[in-house]
């Protein structure tokens, strides 16, 4: 099966499970339930939960057993997007081609929808009762660390602090490995932990995750710049002069593209121990950097 087909198939399973885990439209308070469903069920590639399912399968666990953990990651991802779009953060009007949560439900409800998704994620993962409870506890801790001040929220905070200031390569890498990298890393590690990966397997998968996480962000930066260029009809050079912390701004566009390729290659090399069994993860790495540039 080609990687696109795998993604479509797994995303369908994840969407069905999310439907069931989220409060029903009519559940009280209705507006909150609707706001939660609005963002989570608005599409998205489901990259993080797909990684969890694929890794668990690679290590030998049934995908359906780790589905709640996979959905917990997607809930946290959606909470972060809702909050990131708020006027006090990025102030975005559209997400996934639809009006952002606060544009539809108002700022207060968008904050609460994000909060509820974050807490529902922890309820969901901690309810897993068909896997060894020590592993569930470890996976829950992994999720908490990746989501909070040591992970995604920490990265977002560092990004806000760096706004309007000169940033060096180390600073930029810190922001990205935390803001976007931490959750992708957790998606892989949680799949591995729940499935009972040994130390060597977990280390290999962690390196894979870190490399694709960074590659994902480099590509995102490149797409941003090239998208702006298309929209505004200006050349990339002038875009690179903006005071924006991105990989192309620091390294140059061509170098950033090479960097994405290199990270992808290193990600693939990191999981060579699994041989052919890891074929989908190898293709997924190519898919991540192959996103339209
Ligand atoms: C506000 C707590 C808090 C955190 C915000 C992750 C994050 C931190 C903000 C997201 C902002 C952003 C657009 C970052 C660029 C990379 C990224 C995470 C893109 C969106 O992820 P995809 O491409 O989205 O997986 P889909 O829509 O496919 O789910």
Coordinates of C-alpha atoms and ligand atoms in Angstrom, one line a residue:
X1 CA 0.0 0.0 0.0
X2 CA 1.3 3.5 -0.9
X3 CA 1.9 6.0 2.0
X4 CA -1.0 8.2 0.8
X5 CA -3.3 5.3 1.0
X6 CA -2.0 4.3 4.5
X7 CA -2.5 7.9 5.7
X8 CA -6.1 8.0 4.3
X9 CA -7.0 4.6 5.9
X10 CA -5.5 5.4 9.3
X11 CA -7.0 8.9 9.3
X12 CA -10.4 7.5 8.8
X13 CA -10.0 5.2 11.8
X14 CA -8.7 8.1 13.9
X15 CA -11.6 10.3 12.9
X16 CA -14.1 7.7 13.8
X17 CA -12.6 7.2 17.2
X18 CA -12.3 11.0 17.8
X19 CA -16.0 11.3 17.0
X20 CA -16.8 8.8 19.7
X21 CA -14.4 10.3 22.3
X22 CA -15.5 13.9 21.9
X23 CA -18.6 15.1 23.7
X24 CA -21.8 14.8 21.6
X25 CA -23.0 18.0 20.0
X26 CA -25.9 18.0 22.5
X27 CA -23.9 17.4 25.6
X28 CA -24.0 20.2 28.1
X29 CA -22.7 22.8 27.9
X30 CA -23.6 22.6 24.2
X31 CA -21.6 25.5 23.0
X32 CA -18.4 24.1 24.5
X33 CA -19.1 20.6 23.0
X34 CA -19.7 22.2 19.6
X35 CA -16.6 24.3 19.8
X36 CA -14.5 21.2 20.7
X37 CA -15.9 19.2 17.9
X38 CA -15.7 22.1 15.4
X39 CA -11.9 22.2 15.5
X40 CA -11.0 18.5 16.0
X41 CA -13.4 17.3 13.3
X42 CA -12.4 20.0 10.8
X43 CA -9.8 17.8 9.0
X44 CA -6.1 17.8 9.3
X45 CA -3.5 15.3 8.3
X46 CA -3.6 13.3 11.6
X47 CA 0.1 13.0 11.3
X48 CA 0.8 12.5 15.1
X49 CA -1.8 9.8 15.8
X50 CA -0.8 8.0 12.5
X51 CA 2.8 7.9 13.8
X52 CA 1.6 6.4 17.1
X53 CA -0.4 3.7 15.3
X54 CA 2.4 2.8 12.8
X55 CA 5.1 2.7 15.5
X56 CA 3.0 0.5 17.8
X57 CA 2.3 -1.9 14.9
X58 CA 6.0 -2.0 14.1
X59 CA 6.9 -3.0 17.6
X60 CA 4.1 -5.7 17.5
X61 CA 1.1 -4.2 19.3
X62 CA -2.4 -4.1 17.9
X63 CA -3.2 -0.7 16.6
X64 CA -6.7 -0.6 18.2
X65 CA -5.2 -0.8 21.7
X66 CA -3.2 2.4 21.2
X67 CA -6.0 4.3 19.4
X68 CA -7.0 6.2 22.5
X69 CA -3.4 7.4 23.0
X70 CA -3.2 8.3 19.4
X71 CA -6.4 10.4 19.7
X72 CA -5.1 12.0 22.9
X73 CA -2.2 13.4 20.8
X74 CA -4.5 14.7 18.2
X75 CA -6.7 16.4 20.9
X76 CA -3.6 18.2 22.3
X77 CA -2.5 19.2 18.8
X78 CA -5.9 20.7 18.2
X79 CA -5.9 22.5 21.5
X80 CA -2.6 24.0 20.6
X81 CA -3.9 25.2 17.2
X82 CA -7.0 26.8 18.8
X83 CA -4.9 28.7 21.3
X84 CA -2.3 29.6 18.8
X85 CA -4.9 31.2 16.5
X86 CA -6.2 33.5 19.3
X87 CA -5.8 37.2 19.0
X88 CA -3.4 37.2 21.9
X89 CA -1.1 34.8 20.0
X90 CA -1.0 34.6 16.1
X91 CA -4.5 36.2 15.6
X92 CA -5.4 34.0 12.7
X93 CA -8.8 34.1 11.0
X94 CA -8.6 30.8 9.1
X95 CA -7.3 27.3 9.9
X96 CA -7.6 24.3 7.6
X97 CA -9.6 26.5 5.2
X98 CA -12.3 27.3 7.8
X99 CA -12.8 30.2 10.2
X100 CA -10.8 29.8 13.4
X101 CA -12.5 28.6 16.5
X102 CA -12.7 32.0 18.2
X103 CA -14.1 33.5 15.0
X104 CA -17.1 31.1 15.3
X105 CA -17.5 30.7 19.0
X106 CA -15.8 33.8 20.5
X107 CA -12.5 34.1 22.3
X108 CA -13.7 32.9 25.7
X109 CA -15.2 29.7 24.3
X110 CA -12.2 29.0 22.2
X111 CA -9.9 29.2 25.2
X112 CA -12.3 26.8 27.1
X113 CA -12.5 24.4 24.1
X114 CA -8.7 24.3 24.1
X115 CA -8.6 23.7 27.8
X116 CA -11.2 20.9 27.6
X117 CA -9.3 19.2 24.8
X118 CA -6.1 19.2 26.8
X119 CA -7.8 17.7 29.8
X120 CA -9.9 15.2 27.7
X121 CA -6.6 14.0 26.2
X122 CA -5.3 13.0 29.7
X123 CA -8.6 11.4 30.6
X124 CA -8.5 9.4 27.4
X125 CA -4.9 8.1 27.6
X126 CA -5.2 7.2 31.3
X127 CA -8.3 5.1 30.7
X128 CA -6.4 2.6 28.6
X129 CA -7.0 -0.6 30.5
X130 CA -5.9 -3.4 28.1
X131 CA -2.2 -2.6 28.2
X132 CA 0.1 -3.0 31.1
X133 CA -0.6 -0.1 33.5
X134 CA 3.1 0.7 34.1
X135 CA 3.4 1.4 30.4
X136 CA 0.2 3.5 30.4
X137 CA 1.7 5.6 33.2
X138 CA 4.9 6.1 31.4
X139 CA 3.1 7.1 28.2
X140 CA 1.0 9.5 30.2
X141 CA 4.0 11.1 31.6
X142 CA 5.6 11.3 28.2
X143 CA 2.5 13.2 26.9
X144 CA 2.5 15.6 29.9
X145 CA 6.2 16.4 29.5
X146 CA 5.8 16.9 25.7
X147 CA 2.8 19.1 26.0
X148 CA 3.8 21.4 28.9
X149 CA 6.5 23.9 29.8
X150 CA 9.3 21.4 29.1
X151 CA 7.8 20.8 25.6
X152 CA 5.3 22.5 23.3
X153 CA 4.1 25.3 25.7
X154 CA 7.8 26.0 26.5
X155 CA 8.6 26.3 22.8
X156 CA 5.7 28.6 22.3
X157 CA 6.7 30.8 25.2
X158 CA 10.3 30.9 23.9
X159 CA 8.9 31.9 20.5
X160 CA 6.9 34.8 22.0
X161 CA 9.9 36.0 24.0
X162 CA 12.1 36.0 20.9
X163 CA 9.6 38.1 18.9
X164 CA 11.3 41.1 17.4
X165 CA 14.7 40.1 18.6
X166 CA 17.7 38.6 16.8
X167 CA 17.8 34.9 17.2
X168 CA 20.7 32.5 16.7
X169 CA 20.6 29.0 15.3
X170 CA 20.5 27.5 18.8
X171 CA 17.6 29.6 19.8
X172 CA 15.7 28.8 16.7
X173 CA 16.3 25.1 17.1
X174 CA 15.2 25.2 20.8
X175 CA 11.9 26.9 19.7
X176 CA 11.2 24.3 17.0
X177 CA 12.3 21.2 18.8
X178 CA 9.9 22.2 21.6
X179 CA 7.0 24.0 19.9
X180 CA 6.4 21.4 17.1
X181 CA 9.0 18.7 17.7
X182 CA 8.0 17.7 21.2
X183 CA 4.6 16.4 20.3
X184 CA 5.8 14.6 17.2
X185 CA 8.5 13.0 19.3
X186 CA 5.9 12.0 21.9
X187 CA 3.6 10.5 19.2
X188 CA 6.4 8.1 18.2
X189 CA 7.6 7.4 21.7
X190 CA 4.1 6.8 23.1
X191 CA 3.4 4.2 20.4
X192 CA 6.8 2.6 21.2
X193 CA 6.3 2.6 25.0
X194 CA 2.8 1.2 24.9
X195 CA 3.9 -1.5 22.5
X196 CA 6.8 -2.5 24.8
X197 CA 9.8 -1.4 22.6
X198 CA 13.2 -2.3 24.0
X199 CA 15.9 0.4 24.7
X200 CA 17.5 0.1 21.3
X201 CA 14.2 0.3 19.5
X202 CA 13.1 3.3 21.5
X203 CA 16.4 5.1 21.0
X204 CA 16.2 4.5 17.2
X205 CA 12.6 5.7 17.0
X206 CA 13.3 8.7 19.1
X207 CA 16.1 9.8 16.8
X208 CA 13.8 9.2 13.8
X209 CA 11.1 11.3 15.5
X210 CA 13.5 14.2 16.3
X211 CA 14.8 14.3 12.8
X212 CA 11.4 14.3 11.1
X213 CA 10.1 16.8 13.7
X214 CA 12.8 19.3 12.7
X215 CA 12.4 18.5 9.0
X216 CA 8.7 19.1 9.3
X217 CA 9.4 22.6 10.7
X218 CA 12.0 23.4 8.1
X219 CA 9.6 22.5 5.4
X220 CA 6.8 24.5 7.1
X221 CA 9.1 27.6 7.1
X222 CA 10.0 27.1 3.4
X223 CA 6.3 26.7 2.5
X224 CA 5.5 29.9 4.5
X225 CA 8.1 31.9 2.6
X226 CA 7.2 30.5 -0.8
X227 CA 3.5 31.0 -0.1
X228 CA 4.0 34.6 0.9
X229 CA 6.1 35.2 -2.2
X230 CA 3.3 33.8 -4.3
X231 CA 0.6 35.8 -2.5
X232 CA 2.4 39.1 -2.4
X233 CA 4.3 38.8 -5.7
X234 CA 7.5 39.8 -4.1
X235 CA 10.9 38.1 -4.3
X236 CA 12.1 35.6 -1.7
X237 CA 15.1 37.8 -0.9
X238 CA 13.0 40.6 0.6
X239 CA 11.0 38.0 2.6
X240 CA 14.2 36.7 4.1
X241 CA 15.1 40.1 5.4
X242 CA 12.0 40.1 7.6
X243 CA 12.6 39.9 11.3
X244 CA 11.1 36.4 11.6
X245 CA 12.7 33.4 13.2
X246 CA 12.7 30.8 10.5
X247 CA 15.2 28.4 9.0
X248 CA 15.3 30.0 5.6
X249 CA 15.8 33.4 7.2
X250 CA 18.9 32.1 9.1
X251 CA 20.4 29.7 6.6
X252 CA 19.0 30.9 3.2
X253 CA 16.3 29.1 1.2
X254 CA 18.5 26.7 -0.7
X255 CA 20.4 25.7 2.4
X256 CA 17.1 25.2 4.3
X257 CA 16.0 22.9 1.5
X258 CA 19.2 20.9 1.7
X259 CA 18.8 20.8 5.5
X260 CA 15.3 19.3 5.2
X261 CA 16.7 16.6 2.8
X262 CA 19.5 15.8 5.2
X263 CA 17.3 15.5 8.2
X264 CA 15.0 13.2 6.3
X265 CA 17.9 11.0 5.3
X266 CA 19.2 10.8 8.9
X267 CA 15.7 10.0 10.1
X268 CA 15.5 7.1 7.7
X269 CA 19.0 5.9 8.7
X270 CA 18.1 6.0 12.4
X271 CA 15.5 3.2 11.9
X272 CA 17.6 0.9 9.7
X273 CA 17.5 -1.8 12.5
X274 CA 13.9 -2.5 11.6
X275 CA 14.7 -3.3 7.9
X276 CA 11.7 -3.7 5.6
X277 CA 9.3 -3.7 8.5
X278 CA 9.7 0.1 8.8
X279 CA 8.9 0.7 5.1
X280 CA 5.9 2.9 5.9
X281 CA 7.8 5.0 8.4
X282 CA 10.5 5.5 5.8
X283 CA 7.9 6.6 3.2
X284 CA 6.3 8.9 5.8
X285 CA 9.6 10.7 6.3
X286 CA 9.7 11.4 2.5
X287 CA 6.1 12.4 2.6
X288 CA 6.8 15.0 5.3
X289 CA 9.5 16.7 3.4
X290 CA 7.9 16.2 0.0
X291 CA 5.0 18.5 0.9
X292 CA 4.8 20.7 -2.1
X293 CA 8.0 22.6 -2.6
Ligands
LIG1 C1 -0.6 27.8 22.0 C2 0.0 26.1 23.7 C3 0.2 26.6 22.4 C4 1.0 26.1 21.5 C5 1.1 26.4 20.2 C6 2.1 23.8 17.9 C7 1.9 25.3 18.2 C8 2.3 25.7 19.5 C9 1.4 26.1 17.3 C10 1.1 25.8 15.9 C11 1.5 26.9 15.1 C12 2.0 26.4 13.8 C13 1.1 26.6 12.6 C14 3.2 25.8 13.7 C15 3.8 25.3 12.5 C16 3.9 23.8 12.4 C17 2.6 23.2 12.7 C18 2.4 22.6 14.0 C19 1.7 23.1 11.8 C20 0.4 22.4 11.9 O1 0.5 21.1 12.0 P1 -0.1 20.1 10.9 O2 0.5 20.5 9.6 O3 -1.6 20.5 11.0 O4 0.1 18.7 11.4 P2 -2.9 19.7 10.6 O5 -3.9 20.7 10.2 O6 -2.6 18.7 9.4 O7 -3.3 18.9 11.8

